[in-house]
Every structure is written in C-alpha cells, then in structure tokens.
PDB file of C-alpha atoms and ligand atoms in Angstrom:
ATOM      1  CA  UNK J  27      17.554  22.112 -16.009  1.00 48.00           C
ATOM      2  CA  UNK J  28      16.729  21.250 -19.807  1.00 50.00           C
ATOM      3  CA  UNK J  29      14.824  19.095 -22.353  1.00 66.00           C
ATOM      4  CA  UNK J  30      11.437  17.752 -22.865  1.00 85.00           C
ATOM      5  CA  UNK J  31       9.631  16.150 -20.141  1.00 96.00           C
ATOM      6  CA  UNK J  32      10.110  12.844 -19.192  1.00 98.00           C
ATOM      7  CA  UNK J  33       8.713   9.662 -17.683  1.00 98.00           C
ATOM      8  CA  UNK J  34      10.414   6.578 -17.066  1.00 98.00           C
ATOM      9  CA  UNK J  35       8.424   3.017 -16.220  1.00 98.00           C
ATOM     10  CA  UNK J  36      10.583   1.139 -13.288  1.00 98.00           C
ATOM     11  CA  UNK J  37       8.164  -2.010 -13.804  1.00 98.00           C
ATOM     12  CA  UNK J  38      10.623  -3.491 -10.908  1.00 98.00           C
ATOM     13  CA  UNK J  39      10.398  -7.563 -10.257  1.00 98.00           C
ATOM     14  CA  UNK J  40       7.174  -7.973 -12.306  1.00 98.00           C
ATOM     15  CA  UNK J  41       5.814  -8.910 -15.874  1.00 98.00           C
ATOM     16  CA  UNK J  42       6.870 -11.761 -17.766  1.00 98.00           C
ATOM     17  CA  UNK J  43       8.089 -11.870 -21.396  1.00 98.00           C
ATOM     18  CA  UNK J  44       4.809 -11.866 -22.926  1.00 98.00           C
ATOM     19  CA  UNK J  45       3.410  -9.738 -20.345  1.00 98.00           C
ATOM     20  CA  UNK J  46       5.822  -6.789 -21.746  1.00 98.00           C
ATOM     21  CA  UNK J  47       5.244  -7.674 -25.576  1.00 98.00           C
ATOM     22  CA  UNK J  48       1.523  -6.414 -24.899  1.00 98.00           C
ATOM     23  CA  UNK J  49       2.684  -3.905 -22.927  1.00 98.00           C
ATOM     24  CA  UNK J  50       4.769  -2.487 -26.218  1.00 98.00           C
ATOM     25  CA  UNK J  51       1.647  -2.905 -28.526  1.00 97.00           C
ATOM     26  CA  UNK J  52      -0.631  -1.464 -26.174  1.00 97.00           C
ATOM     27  CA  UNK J  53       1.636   1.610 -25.560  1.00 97.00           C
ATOM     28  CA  UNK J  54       2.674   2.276 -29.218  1.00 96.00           C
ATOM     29  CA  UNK J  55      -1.685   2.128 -29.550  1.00 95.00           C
ATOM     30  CA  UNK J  56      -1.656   4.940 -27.188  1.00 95.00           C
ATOM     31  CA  UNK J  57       1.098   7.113 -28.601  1.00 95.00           C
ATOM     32  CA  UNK J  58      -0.927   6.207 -31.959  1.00 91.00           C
ATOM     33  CA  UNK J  59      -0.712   9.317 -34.414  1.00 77.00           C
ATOM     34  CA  UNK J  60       0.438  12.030 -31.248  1.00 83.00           C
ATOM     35  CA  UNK J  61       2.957  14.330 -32.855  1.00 78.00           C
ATOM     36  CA  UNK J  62       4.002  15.432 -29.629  1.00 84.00           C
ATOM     37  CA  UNK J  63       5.967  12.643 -27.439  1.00 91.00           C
ATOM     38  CA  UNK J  64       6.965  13.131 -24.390  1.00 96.00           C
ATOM     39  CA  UNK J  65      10.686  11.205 -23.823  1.00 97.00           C
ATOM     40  CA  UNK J  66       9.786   7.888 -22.536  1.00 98.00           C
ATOM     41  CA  UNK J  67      11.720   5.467 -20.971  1.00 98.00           C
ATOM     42  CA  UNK J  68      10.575   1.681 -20.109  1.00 98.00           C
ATOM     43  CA  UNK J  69      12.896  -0.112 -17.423  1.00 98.00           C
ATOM     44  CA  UNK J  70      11.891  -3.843 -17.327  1.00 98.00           C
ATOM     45  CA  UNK J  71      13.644  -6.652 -15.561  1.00 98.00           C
ATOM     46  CA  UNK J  72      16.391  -7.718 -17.619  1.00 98.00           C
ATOM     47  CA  UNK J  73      14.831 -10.876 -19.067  1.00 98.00           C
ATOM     48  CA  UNK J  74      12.217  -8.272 -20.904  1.00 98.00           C
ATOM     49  CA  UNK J  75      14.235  -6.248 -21.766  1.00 98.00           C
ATOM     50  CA  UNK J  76      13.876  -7.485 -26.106  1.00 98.00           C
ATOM     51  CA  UNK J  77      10.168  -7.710 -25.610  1.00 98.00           C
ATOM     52  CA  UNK J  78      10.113  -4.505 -24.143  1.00 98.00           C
ATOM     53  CA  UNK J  79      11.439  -2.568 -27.272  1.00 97.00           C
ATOM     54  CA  UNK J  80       9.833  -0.703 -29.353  1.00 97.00           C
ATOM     55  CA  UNK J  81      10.093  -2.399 -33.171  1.00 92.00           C
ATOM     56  CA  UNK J  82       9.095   0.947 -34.741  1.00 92.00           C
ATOM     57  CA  UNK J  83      11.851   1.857 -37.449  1.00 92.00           C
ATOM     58  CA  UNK J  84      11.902   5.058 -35.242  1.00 91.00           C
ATOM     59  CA  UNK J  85      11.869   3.941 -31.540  1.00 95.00           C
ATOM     60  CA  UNK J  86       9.489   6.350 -29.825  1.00 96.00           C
ATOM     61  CA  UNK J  87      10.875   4.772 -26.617  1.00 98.00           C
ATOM     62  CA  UNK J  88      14.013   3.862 -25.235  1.00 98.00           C
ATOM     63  CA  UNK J  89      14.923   1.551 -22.479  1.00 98.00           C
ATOM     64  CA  UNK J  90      17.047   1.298 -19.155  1.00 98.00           C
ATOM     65  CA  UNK J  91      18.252  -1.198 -16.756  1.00 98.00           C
ATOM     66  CA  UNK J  92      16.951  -0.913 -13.448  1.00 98.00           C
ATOM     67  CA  UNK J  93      20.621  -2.342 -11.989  1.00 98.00           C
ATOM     68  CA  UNK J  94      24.082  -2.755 -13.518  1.00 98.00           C
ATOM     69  CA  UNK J  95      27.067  -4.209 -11.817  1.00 98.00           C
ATOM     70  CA  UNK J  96      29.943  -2.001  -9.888  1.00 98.00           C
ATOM     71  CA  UNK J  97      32.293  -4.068 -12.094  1.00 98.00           C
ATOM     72  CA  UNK J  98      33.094  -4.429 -15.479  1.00 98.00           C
ATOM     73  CA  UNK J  99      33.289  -7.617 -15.866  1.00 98.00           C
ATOM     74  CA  UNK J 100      34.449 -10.582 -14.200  1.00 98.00           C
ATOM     75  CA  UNK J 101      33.536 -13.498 -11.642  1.00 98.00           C
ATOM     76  CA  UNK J 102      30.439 -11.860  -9.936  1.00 98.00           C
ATOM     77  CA  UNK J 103      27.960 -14.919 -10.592  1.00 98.00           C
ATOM     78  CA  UNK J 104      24.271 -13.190 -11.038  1.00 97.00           C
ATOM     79  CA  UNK J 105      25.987  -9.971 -11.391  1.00 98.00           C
ATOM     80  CA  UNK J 106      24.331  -8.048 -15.089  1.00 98.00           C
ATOM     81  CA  UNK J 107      27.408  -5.431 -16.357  1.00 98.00           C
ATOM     82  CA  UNK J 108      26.403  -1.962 -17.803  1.00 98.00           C
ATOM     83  CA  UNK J 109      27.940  -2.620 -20.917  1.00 98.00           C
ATOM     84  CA  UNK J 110      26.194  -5.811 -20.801  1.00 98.00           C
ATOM     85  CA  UNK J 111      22.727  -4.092 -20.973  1.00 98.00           C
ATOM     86  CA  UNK J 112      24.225  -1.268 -23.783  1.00 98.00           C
ATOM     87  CA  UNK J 113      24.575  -4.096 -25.593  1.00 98.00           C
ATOM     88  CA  UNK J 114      20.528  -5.448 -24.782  1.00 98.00           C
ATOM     89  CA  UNK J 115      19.419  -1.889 -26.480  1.00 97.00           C
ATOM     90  CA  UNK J 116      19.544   0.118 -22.910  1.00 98.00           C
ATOM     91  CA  UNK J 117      19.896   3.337 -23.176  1.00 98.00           C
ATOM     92  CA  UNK J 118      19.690   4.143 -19.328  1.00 98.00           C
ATOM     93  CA  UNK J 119      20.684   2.893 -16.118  1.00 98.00           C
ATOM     94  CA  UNK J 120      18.742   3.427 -12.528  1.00 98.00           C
ATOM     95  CA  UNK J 121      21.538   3.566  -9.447  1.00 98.00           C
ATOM     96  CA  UNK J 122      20.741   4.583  -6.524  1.00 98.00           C
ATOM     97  CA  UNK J 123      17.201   3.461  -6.330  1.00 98.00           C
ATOM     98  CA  UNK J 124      15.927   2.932  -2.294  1.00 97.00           C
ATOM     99  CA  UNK J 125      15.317  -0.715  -2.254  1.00 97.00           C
ATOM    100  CA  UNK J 126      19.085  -1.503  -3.803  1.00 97.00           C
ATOM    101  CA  UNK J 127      20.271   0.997  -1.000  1.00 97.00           C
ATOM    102  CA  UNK J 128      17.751  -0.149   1.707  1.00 95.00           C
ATOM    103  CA  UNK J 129      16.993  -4.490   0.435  1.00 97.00           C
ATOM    104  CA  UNK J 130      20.735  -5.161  -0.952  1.00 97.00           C
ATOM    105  CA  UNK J 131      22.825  -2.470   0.816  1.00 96.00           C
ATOM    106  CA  UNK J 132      23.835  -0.447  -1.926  1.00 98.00           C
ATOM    107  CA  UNK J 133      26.477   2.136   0.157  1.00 97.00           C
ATOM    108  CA  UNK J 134      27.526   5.262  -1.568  1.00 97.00           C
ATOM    109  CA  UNK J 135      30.862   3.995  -2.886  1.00 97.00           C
ATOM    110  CA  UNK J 136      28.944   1.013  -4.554  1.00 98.00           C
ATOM    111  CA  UNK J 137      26.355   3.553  -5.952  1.00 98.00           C
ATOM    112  CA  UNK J 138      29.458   6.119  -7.335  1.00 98.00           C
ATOM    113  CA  UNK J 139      31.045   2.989  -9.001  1.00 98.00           C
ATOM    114  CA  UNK J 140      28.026   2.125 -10.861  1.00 98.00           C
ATOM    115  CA  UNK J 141      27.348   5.730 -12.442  1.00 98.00           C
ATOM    116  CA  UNK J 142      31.525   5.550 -13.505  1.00 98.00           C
ATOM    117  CA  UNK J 143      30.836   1.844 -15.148  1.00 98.00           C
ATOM    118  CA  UNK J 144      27.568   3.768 -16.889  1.00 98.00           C
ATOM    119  CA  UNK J 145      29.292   6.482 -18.121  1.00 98.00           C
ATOM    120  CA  UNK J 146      32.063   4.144 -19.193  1.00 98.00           C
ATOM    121  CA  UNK J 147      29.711   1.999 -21.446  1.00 98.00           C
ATOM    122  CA  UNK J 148      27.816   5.223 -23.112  1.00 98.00           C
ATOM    123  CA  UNK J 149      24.847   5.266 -20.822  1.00 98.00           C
ATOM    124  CA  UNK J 150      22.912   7.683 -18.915  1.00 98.00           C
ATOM    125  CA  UNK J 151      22.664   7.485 -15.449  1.00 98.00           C
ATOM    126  CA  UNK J 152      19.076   7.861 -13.662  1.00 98.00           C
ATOM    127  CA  UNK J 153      20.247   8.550  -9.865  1.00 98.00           C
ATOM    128  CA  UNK J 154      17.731   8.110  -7.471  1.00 98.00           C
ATOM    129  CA  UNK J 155      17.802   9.963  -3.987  1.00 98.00           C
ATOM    130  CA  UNK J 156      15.493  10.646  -1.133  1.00 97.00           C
ATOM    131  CA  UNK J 157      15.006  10.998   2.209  1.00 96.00           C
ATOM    132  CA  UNK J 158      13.551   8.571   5.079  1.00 95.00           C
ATOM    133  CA  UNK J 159      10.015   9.301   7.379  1.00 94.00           C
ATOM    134  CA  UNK J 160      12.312   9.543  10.004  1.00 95.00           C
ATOM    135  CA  UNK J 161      14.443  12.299   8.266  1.00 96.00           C
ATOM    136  CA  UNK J 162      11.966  13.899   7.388  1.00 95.00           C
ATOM    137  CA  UNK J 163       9.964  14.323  10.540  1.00 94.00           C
ATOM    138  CA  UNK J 164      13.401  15.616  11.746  1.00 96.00           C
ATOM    139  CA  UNK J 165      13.640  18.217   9.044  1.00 94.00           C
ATOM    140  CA  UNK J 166      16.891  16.412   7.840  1.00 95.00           C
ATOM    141  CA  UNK J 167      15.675  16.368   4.413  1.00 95.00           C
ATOM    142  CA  UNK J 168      18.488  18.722   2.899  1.00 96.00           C
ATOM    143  CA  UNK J 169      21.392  17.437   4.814  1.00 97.00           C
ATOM    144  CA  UNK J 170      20.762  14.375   3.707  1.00 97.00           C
ATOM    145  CA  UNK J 171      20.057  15.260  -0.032  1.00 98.00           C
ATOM    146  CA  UNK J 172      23.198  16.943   0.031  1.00 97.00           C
ATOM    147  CA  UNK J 173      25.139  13.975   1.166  1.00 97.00           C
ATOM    148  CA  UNK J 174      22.953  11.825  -1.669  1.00 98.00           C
ATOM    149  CA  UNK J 175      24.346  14.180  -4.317  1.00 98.00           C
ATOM    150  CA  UNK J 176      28.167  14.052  -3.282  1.00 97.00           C
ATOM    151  CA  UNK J 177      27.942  10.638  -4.915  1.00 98.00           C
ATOM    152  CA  UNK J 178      27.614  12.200  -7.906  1.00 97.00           C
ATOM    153  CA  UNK J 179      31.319  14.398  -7.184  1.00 95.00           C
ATOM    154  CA  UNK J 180      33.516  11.959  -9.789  1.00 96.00           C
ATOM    155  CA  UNK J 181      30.944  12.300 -12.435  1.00 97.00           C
ATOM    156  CA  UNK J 182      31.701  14.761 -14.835  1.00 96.00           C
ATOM    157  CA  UNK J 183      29.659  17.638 -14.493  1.00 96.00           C
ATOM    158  CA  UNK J 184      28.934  18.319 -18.246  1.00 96.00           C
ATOM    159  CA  UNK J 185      27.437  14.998 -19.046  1.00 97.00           C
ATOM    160  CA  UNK J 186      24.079  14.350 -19.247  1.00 97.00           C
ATOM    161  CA  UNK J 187      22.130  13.264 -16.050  1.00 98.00           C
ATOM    162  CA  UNK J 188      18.627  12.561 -14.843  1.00 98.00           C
ATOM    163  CA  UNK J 189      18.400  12.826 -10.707  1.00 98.00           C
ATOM    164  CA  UNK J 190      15.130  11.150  -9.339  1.00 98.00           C
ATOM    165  CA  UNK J 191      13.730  12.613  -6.222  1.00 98.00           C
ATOM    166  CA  UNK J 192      12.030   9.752  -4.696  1.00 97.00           C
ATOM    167  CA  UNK J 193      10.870  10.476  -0.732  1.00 97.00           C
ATOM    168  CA  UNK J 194      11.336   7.072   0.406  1.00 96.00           C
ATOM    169  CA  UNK J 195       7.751   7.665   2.341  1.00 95.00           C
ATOM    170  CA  UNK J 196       6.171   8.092  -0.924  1.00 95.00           C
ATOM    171  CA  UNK J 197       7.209   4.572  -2.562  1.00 94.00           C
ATOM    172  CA  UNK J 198       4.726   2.161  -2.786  1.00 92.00           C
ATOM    173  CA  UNK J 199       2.678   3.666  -0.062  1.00 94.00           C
ATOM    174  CA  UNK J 200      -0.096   5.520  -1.977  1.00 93.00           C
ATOM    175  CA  UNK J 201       0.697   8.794  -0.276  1.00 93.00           C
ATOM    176  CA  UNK J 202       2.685  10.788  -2.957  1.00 93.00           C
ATOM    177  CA  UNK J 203       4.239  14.146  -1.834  1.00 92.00           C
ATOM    178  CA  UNK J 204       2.294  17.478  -2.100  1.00 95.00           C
ATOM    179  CA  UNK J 205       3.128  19.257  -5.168  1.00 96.00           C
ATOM    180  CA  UNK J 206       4.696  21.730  -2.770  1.00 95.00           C
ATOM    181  CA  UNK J 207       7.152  18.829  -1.215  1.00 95.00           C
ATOM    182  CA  UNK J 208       8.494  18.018  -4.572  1.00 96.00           C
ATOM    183  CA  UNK J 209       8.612  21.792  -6.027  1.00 97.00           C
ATOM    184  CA  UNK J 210      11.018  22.505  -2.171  1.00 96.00           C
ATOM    185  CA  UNK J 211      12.960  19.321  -2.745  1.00 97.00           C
ATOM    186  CA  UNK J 212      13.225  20.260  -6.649  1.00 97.00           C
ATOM    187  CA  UNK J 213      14.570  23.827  -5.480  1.00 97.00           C
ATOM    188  CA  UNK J 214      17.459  22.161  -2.975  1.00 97.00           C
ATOM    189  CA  UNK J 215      18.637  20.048  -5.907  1.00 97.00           C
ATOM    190  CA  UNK J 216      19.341  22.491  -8.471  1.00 97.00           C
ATOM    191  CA  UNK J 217      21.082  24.167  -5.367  1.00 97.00           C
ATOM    192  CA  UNK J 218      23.042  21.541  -5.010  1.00 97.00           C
ATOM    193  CA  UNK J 219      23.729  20.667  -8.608  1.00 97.00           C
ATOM    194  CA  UNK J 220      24.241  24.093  -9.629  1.00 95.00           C
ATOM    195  CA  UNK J 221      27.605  23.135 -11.342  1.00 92.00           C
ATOM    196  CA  UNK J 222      26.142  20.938 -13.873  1.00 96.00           C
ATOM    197  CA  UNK J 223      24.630  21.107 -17.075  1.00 93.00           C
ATOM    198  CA  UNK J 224      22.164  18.470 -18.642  1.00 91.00           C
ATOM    199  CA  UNK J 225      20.466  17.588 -15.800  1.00 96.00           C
ATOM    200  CA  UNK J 226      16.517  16.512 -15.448  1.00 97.00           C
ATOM    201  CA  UNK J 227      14.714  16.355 -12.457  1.00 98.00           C
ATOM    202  CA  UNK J 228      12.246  13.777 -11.845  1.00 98.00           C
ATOM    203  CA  UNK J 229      10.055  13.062  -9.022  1.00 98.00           C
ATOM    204  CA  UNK J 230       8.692   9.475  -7.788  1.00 98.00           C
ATOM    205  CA  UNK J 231       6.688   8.172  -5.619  1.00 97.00           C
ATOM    206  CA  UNK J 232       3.239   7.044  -5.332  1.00 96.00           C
ATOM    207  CA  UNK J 233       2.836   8.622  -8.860  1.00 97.00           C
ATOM    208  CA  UNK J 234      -0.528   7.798 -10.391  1.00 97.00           C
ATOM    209  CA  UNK J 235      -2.984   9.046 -13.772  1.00 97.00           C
ATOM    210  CA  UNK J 236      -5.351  10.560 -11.041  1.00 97.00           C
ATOM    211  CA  UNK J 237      -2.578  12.997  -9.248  1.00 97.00           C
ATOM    212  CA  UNK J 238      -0.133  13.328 -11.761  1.00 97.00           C
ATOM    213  CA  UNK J 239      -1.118  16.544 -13.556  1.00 96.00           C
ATOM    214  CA  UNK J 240      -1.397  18.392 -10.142  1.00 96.00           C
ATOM    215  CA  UNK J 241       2.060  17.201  -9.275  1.00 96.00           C
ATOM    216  CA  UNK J 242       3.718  17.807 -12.646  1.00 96.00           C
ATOM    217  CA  UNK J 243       2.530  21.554 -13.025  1.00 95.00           C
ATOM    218  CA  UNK J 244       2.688  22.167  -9.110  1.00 95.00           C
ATOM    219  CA  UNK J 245       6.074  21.019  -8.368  1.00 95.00           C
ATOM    220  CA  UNK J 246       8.657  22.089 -11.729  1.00 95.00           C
ATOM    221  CA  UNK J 247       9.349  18.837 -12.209  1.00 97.00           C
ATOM    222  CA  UNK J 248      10.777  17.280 -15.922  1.00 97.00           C
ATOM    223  CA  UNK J 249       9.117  14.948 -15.436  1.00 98.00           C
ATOM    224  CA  UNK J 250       8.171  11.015 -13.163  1.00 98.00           C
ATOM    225  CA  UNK J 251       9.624   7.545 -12.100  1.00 98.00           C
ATOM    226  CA  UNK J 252       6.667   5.438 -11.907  1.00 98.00           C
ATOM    227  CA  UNK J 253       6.426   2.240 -10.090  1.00 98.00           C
ATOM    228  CA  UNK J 254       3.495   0.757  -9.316  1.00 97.00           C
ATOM    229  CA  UNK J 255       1.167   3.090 -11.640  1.00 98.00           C
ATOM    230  CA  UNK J 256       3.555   2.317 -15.006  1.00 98.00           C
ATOM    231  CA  UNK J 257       2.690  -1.698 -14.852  1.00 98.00           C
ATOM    232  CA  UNK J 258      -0.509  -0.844 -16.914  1.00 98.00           C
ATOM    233  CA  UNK J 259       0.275   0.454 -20.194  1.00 97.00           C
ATOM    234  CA  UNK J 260      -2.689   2.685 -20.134  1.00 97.00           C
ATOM    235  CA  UNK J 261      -2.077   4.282 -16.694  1.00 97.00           C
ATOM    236  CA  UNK J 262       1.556   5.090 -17.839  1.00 98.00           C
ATOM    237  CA  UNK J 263      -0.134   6.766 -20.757  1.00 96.00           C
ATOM    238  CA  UNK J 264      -2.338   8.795 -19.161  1.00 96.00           C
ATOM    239  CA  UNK J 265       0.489   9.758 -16.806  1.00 97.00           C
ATOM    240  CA  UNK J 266       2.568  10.868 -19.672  1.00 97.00           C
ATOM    241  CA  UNK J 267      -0.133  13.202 -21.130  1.00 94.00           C
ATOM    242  CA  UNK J 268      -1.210  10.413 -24.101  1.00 94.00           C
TER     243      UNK J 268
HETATM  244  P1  PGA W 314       5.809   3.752  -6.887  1.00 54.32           P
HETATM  245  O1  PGA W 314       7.391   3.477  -7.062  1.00 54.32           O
HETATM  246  O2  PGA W 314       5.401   4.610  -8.048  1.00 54.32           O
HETATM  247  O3  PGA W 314       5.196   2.384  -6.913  1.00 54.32           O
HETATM  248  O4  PGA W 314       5.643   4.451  -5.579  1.00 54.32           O
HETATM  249  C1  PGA W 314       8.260   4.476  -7.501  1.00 54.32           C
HETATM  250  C2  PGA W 314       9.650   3.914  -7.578  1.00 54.32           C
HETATM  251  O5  PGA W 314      10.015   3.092  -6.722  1.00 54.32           O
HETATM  252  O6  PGA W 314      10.423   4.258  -8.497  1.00 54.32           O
END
C-alpha cells in the first residue's frame, strides 16, 4: 500500500449550498500556512458539489461523488453519470458504500458496473466494504470481505484504488472499531488484494477528532472516511492532523 495519508469527508444527504461555501473558507483557514497536507478529499451531495471546491489557484483539496450511475448515459430519470460528475470537478467516486448496498439495493454486479463507468470517465474509485453485527458475531468477517473484494476482479489491477473498510456496526453508531479490529481487517485486505498496486486503505466508521489518532497509528491505516464527524469543518481538521 502507498502514498500520503488520506481523509475523505462523505458529508452524505446534508448541507446546503451555502452551508458548504463556509465549509471551504473555514477549511482552507485551517490548512492556513501548513506545509504539510495530508490528501483530502470532500464528497458533498451533488448540488454542492461547485461550492464545495476549493478556489485556490492550487486546489489543496479535491472532490468526489458519493454515487454515479451503472450507465453511461441514457433514460435513467434522477440517475447522476460518472462522467457527469468528472465534468462537476470530481476527482473521485464512492461505490459500494453500505447504505446504497443496504437503503437502495446496490448488488455486486451494480457495484462492479459503477467502478468500470469510473474508470471509464478518468476517476478513482473509493470502494467501500464491510461486514454486518451479525457476521461478525459469527466470525464471518473474512469470508465475507473476500466476497466484497471479488467485485473488484474486472478492474484492472494496476490502476489506482482506495478500498474503505467500513464495519457496518461502526457507521453512525458512535462505537468505532478498536484500533486492533481495523489493523486485523487492514491485514485480510492486503491479503486479498495482494495482486494490485496503488491501493490505499482507509477505515470508517464512527471516526471522530477525539479517537482518531489512536486509530490511525494503532491500526496501519492510510488514512479515514468520515461521516458524521467531517460535517464540521473543524472536526475534519483536527481529524486530518491540521
Ligand atoms: P460515520 O460514517 O463516520 O458517521 O460513522 C462513516 C461513513 O458512512 O462513511
């Protein structure tokens, strides 16, 4: 696994328009005069996504959808395409994340059609997987990480890719995983994507600026997916080391 740490912002169904244009100016306060950035990533809903740039000459953060369509274009009313949001200024794409799989029944076909329509339109793929409680009381958590991951077996193996380990237990919940979770789950994915090069692993889940530093350095992580933490500018900050 390779490259600088990273944290991405999934800000989900929430802030408006002006709501992210603070955001931008109160996060470029924060990175201020640091010389050394992190990568940072913010994913807004779509409608942001203009508000949510940065209008530094050089962008100290870039952006991603949190959705594109399985299809490249054509009569899917609602439907957002991935070249759609290349064009917007996106830089990355989330697939994969548990509430598309779990709220809109997102099946692995769908999922492996939506990382081939990123790739296709010059993006980067941010692939979330994760087990269930249920799995995970019945130690399932590899087999079903495993099965997560052959998704990913069209994808070419040399391109660039960021996996998000996100323990669907953890999301939303206020009970992240233990540092030791995340390092064990971190060790069966580079198992499993042992083939490729270019690949970061995140973690997510119940991130937040009080645990965050334990996790980070406990677990080998590259780096977070924050939800609920990365709606304040100043908590996604602090999460990110500014
Ligand atoms: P959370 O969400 O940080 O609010 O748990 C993480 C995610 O869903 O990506």
């Amino acid at each position: 696994m390779s490259g600088p740490r990273l944290f991405v912002a999934n800000w989900k169904m929430y802030l408006t328009r002006p709501a992210a244009r603070a955001y931008a100016k109160r996060l470029s306060e924060r990175i201020g005069a640091s010389r050394r950035i992190p990568e940072l990533v913010l994913a807004p809903p779509f409608t942001a996504l203009q508000d949510a740039r940065d209008s530094d000459p050089a962008p100290r953060w870039s952006l991603a959808a949190q959705n594109v369509s399985a299809f490249p274009e054509g009569a899917y009313t609602g439907e957002v395409s991935a070249g759609m949001v290349a064009e917007a200024g996106c830089r990355y794409a989330i697939v994969g994340h548990s509430e598309r799989r779990r709220l809109f029944a997102e099946s692995s076909p769908v999922l492996a059609a939506k990382i081939a329509r990123v790739r296709e339109s010059g993006l980067v793929p941010i692939y979330c997987l994760g087990e269930t409680e249920e799995e995970r009381s019945a130690g399932r958590e590899e087999e079903v990480l495993s099965r997560q991951v052959e998704t990913l077996g069209a994808d070419p193996a040399g391109e660039r890719l960021i996996v998000a380990y996100e323990p669907i237990w953890a999301i939303g919940t206020g009970k992240a995983a233990t540092s030791s979770d995340a390092a064990k789950a971190r060790t069966v994915l580079e198992k499993l994507l042992a083939g490729r090069t270019g690949t970061r692993l995140l973690y997510g889940g119940s991130v937040s600026p009080t645990n965050s530093e334990e996790l980070l350095e406990g677990s080998g992580m590259d780096g977070f997916l924050i939800g609920g933490a990365s709606l304040d500018p100043d908590g996604f900050a602090t999460i990110a080391g500014l």
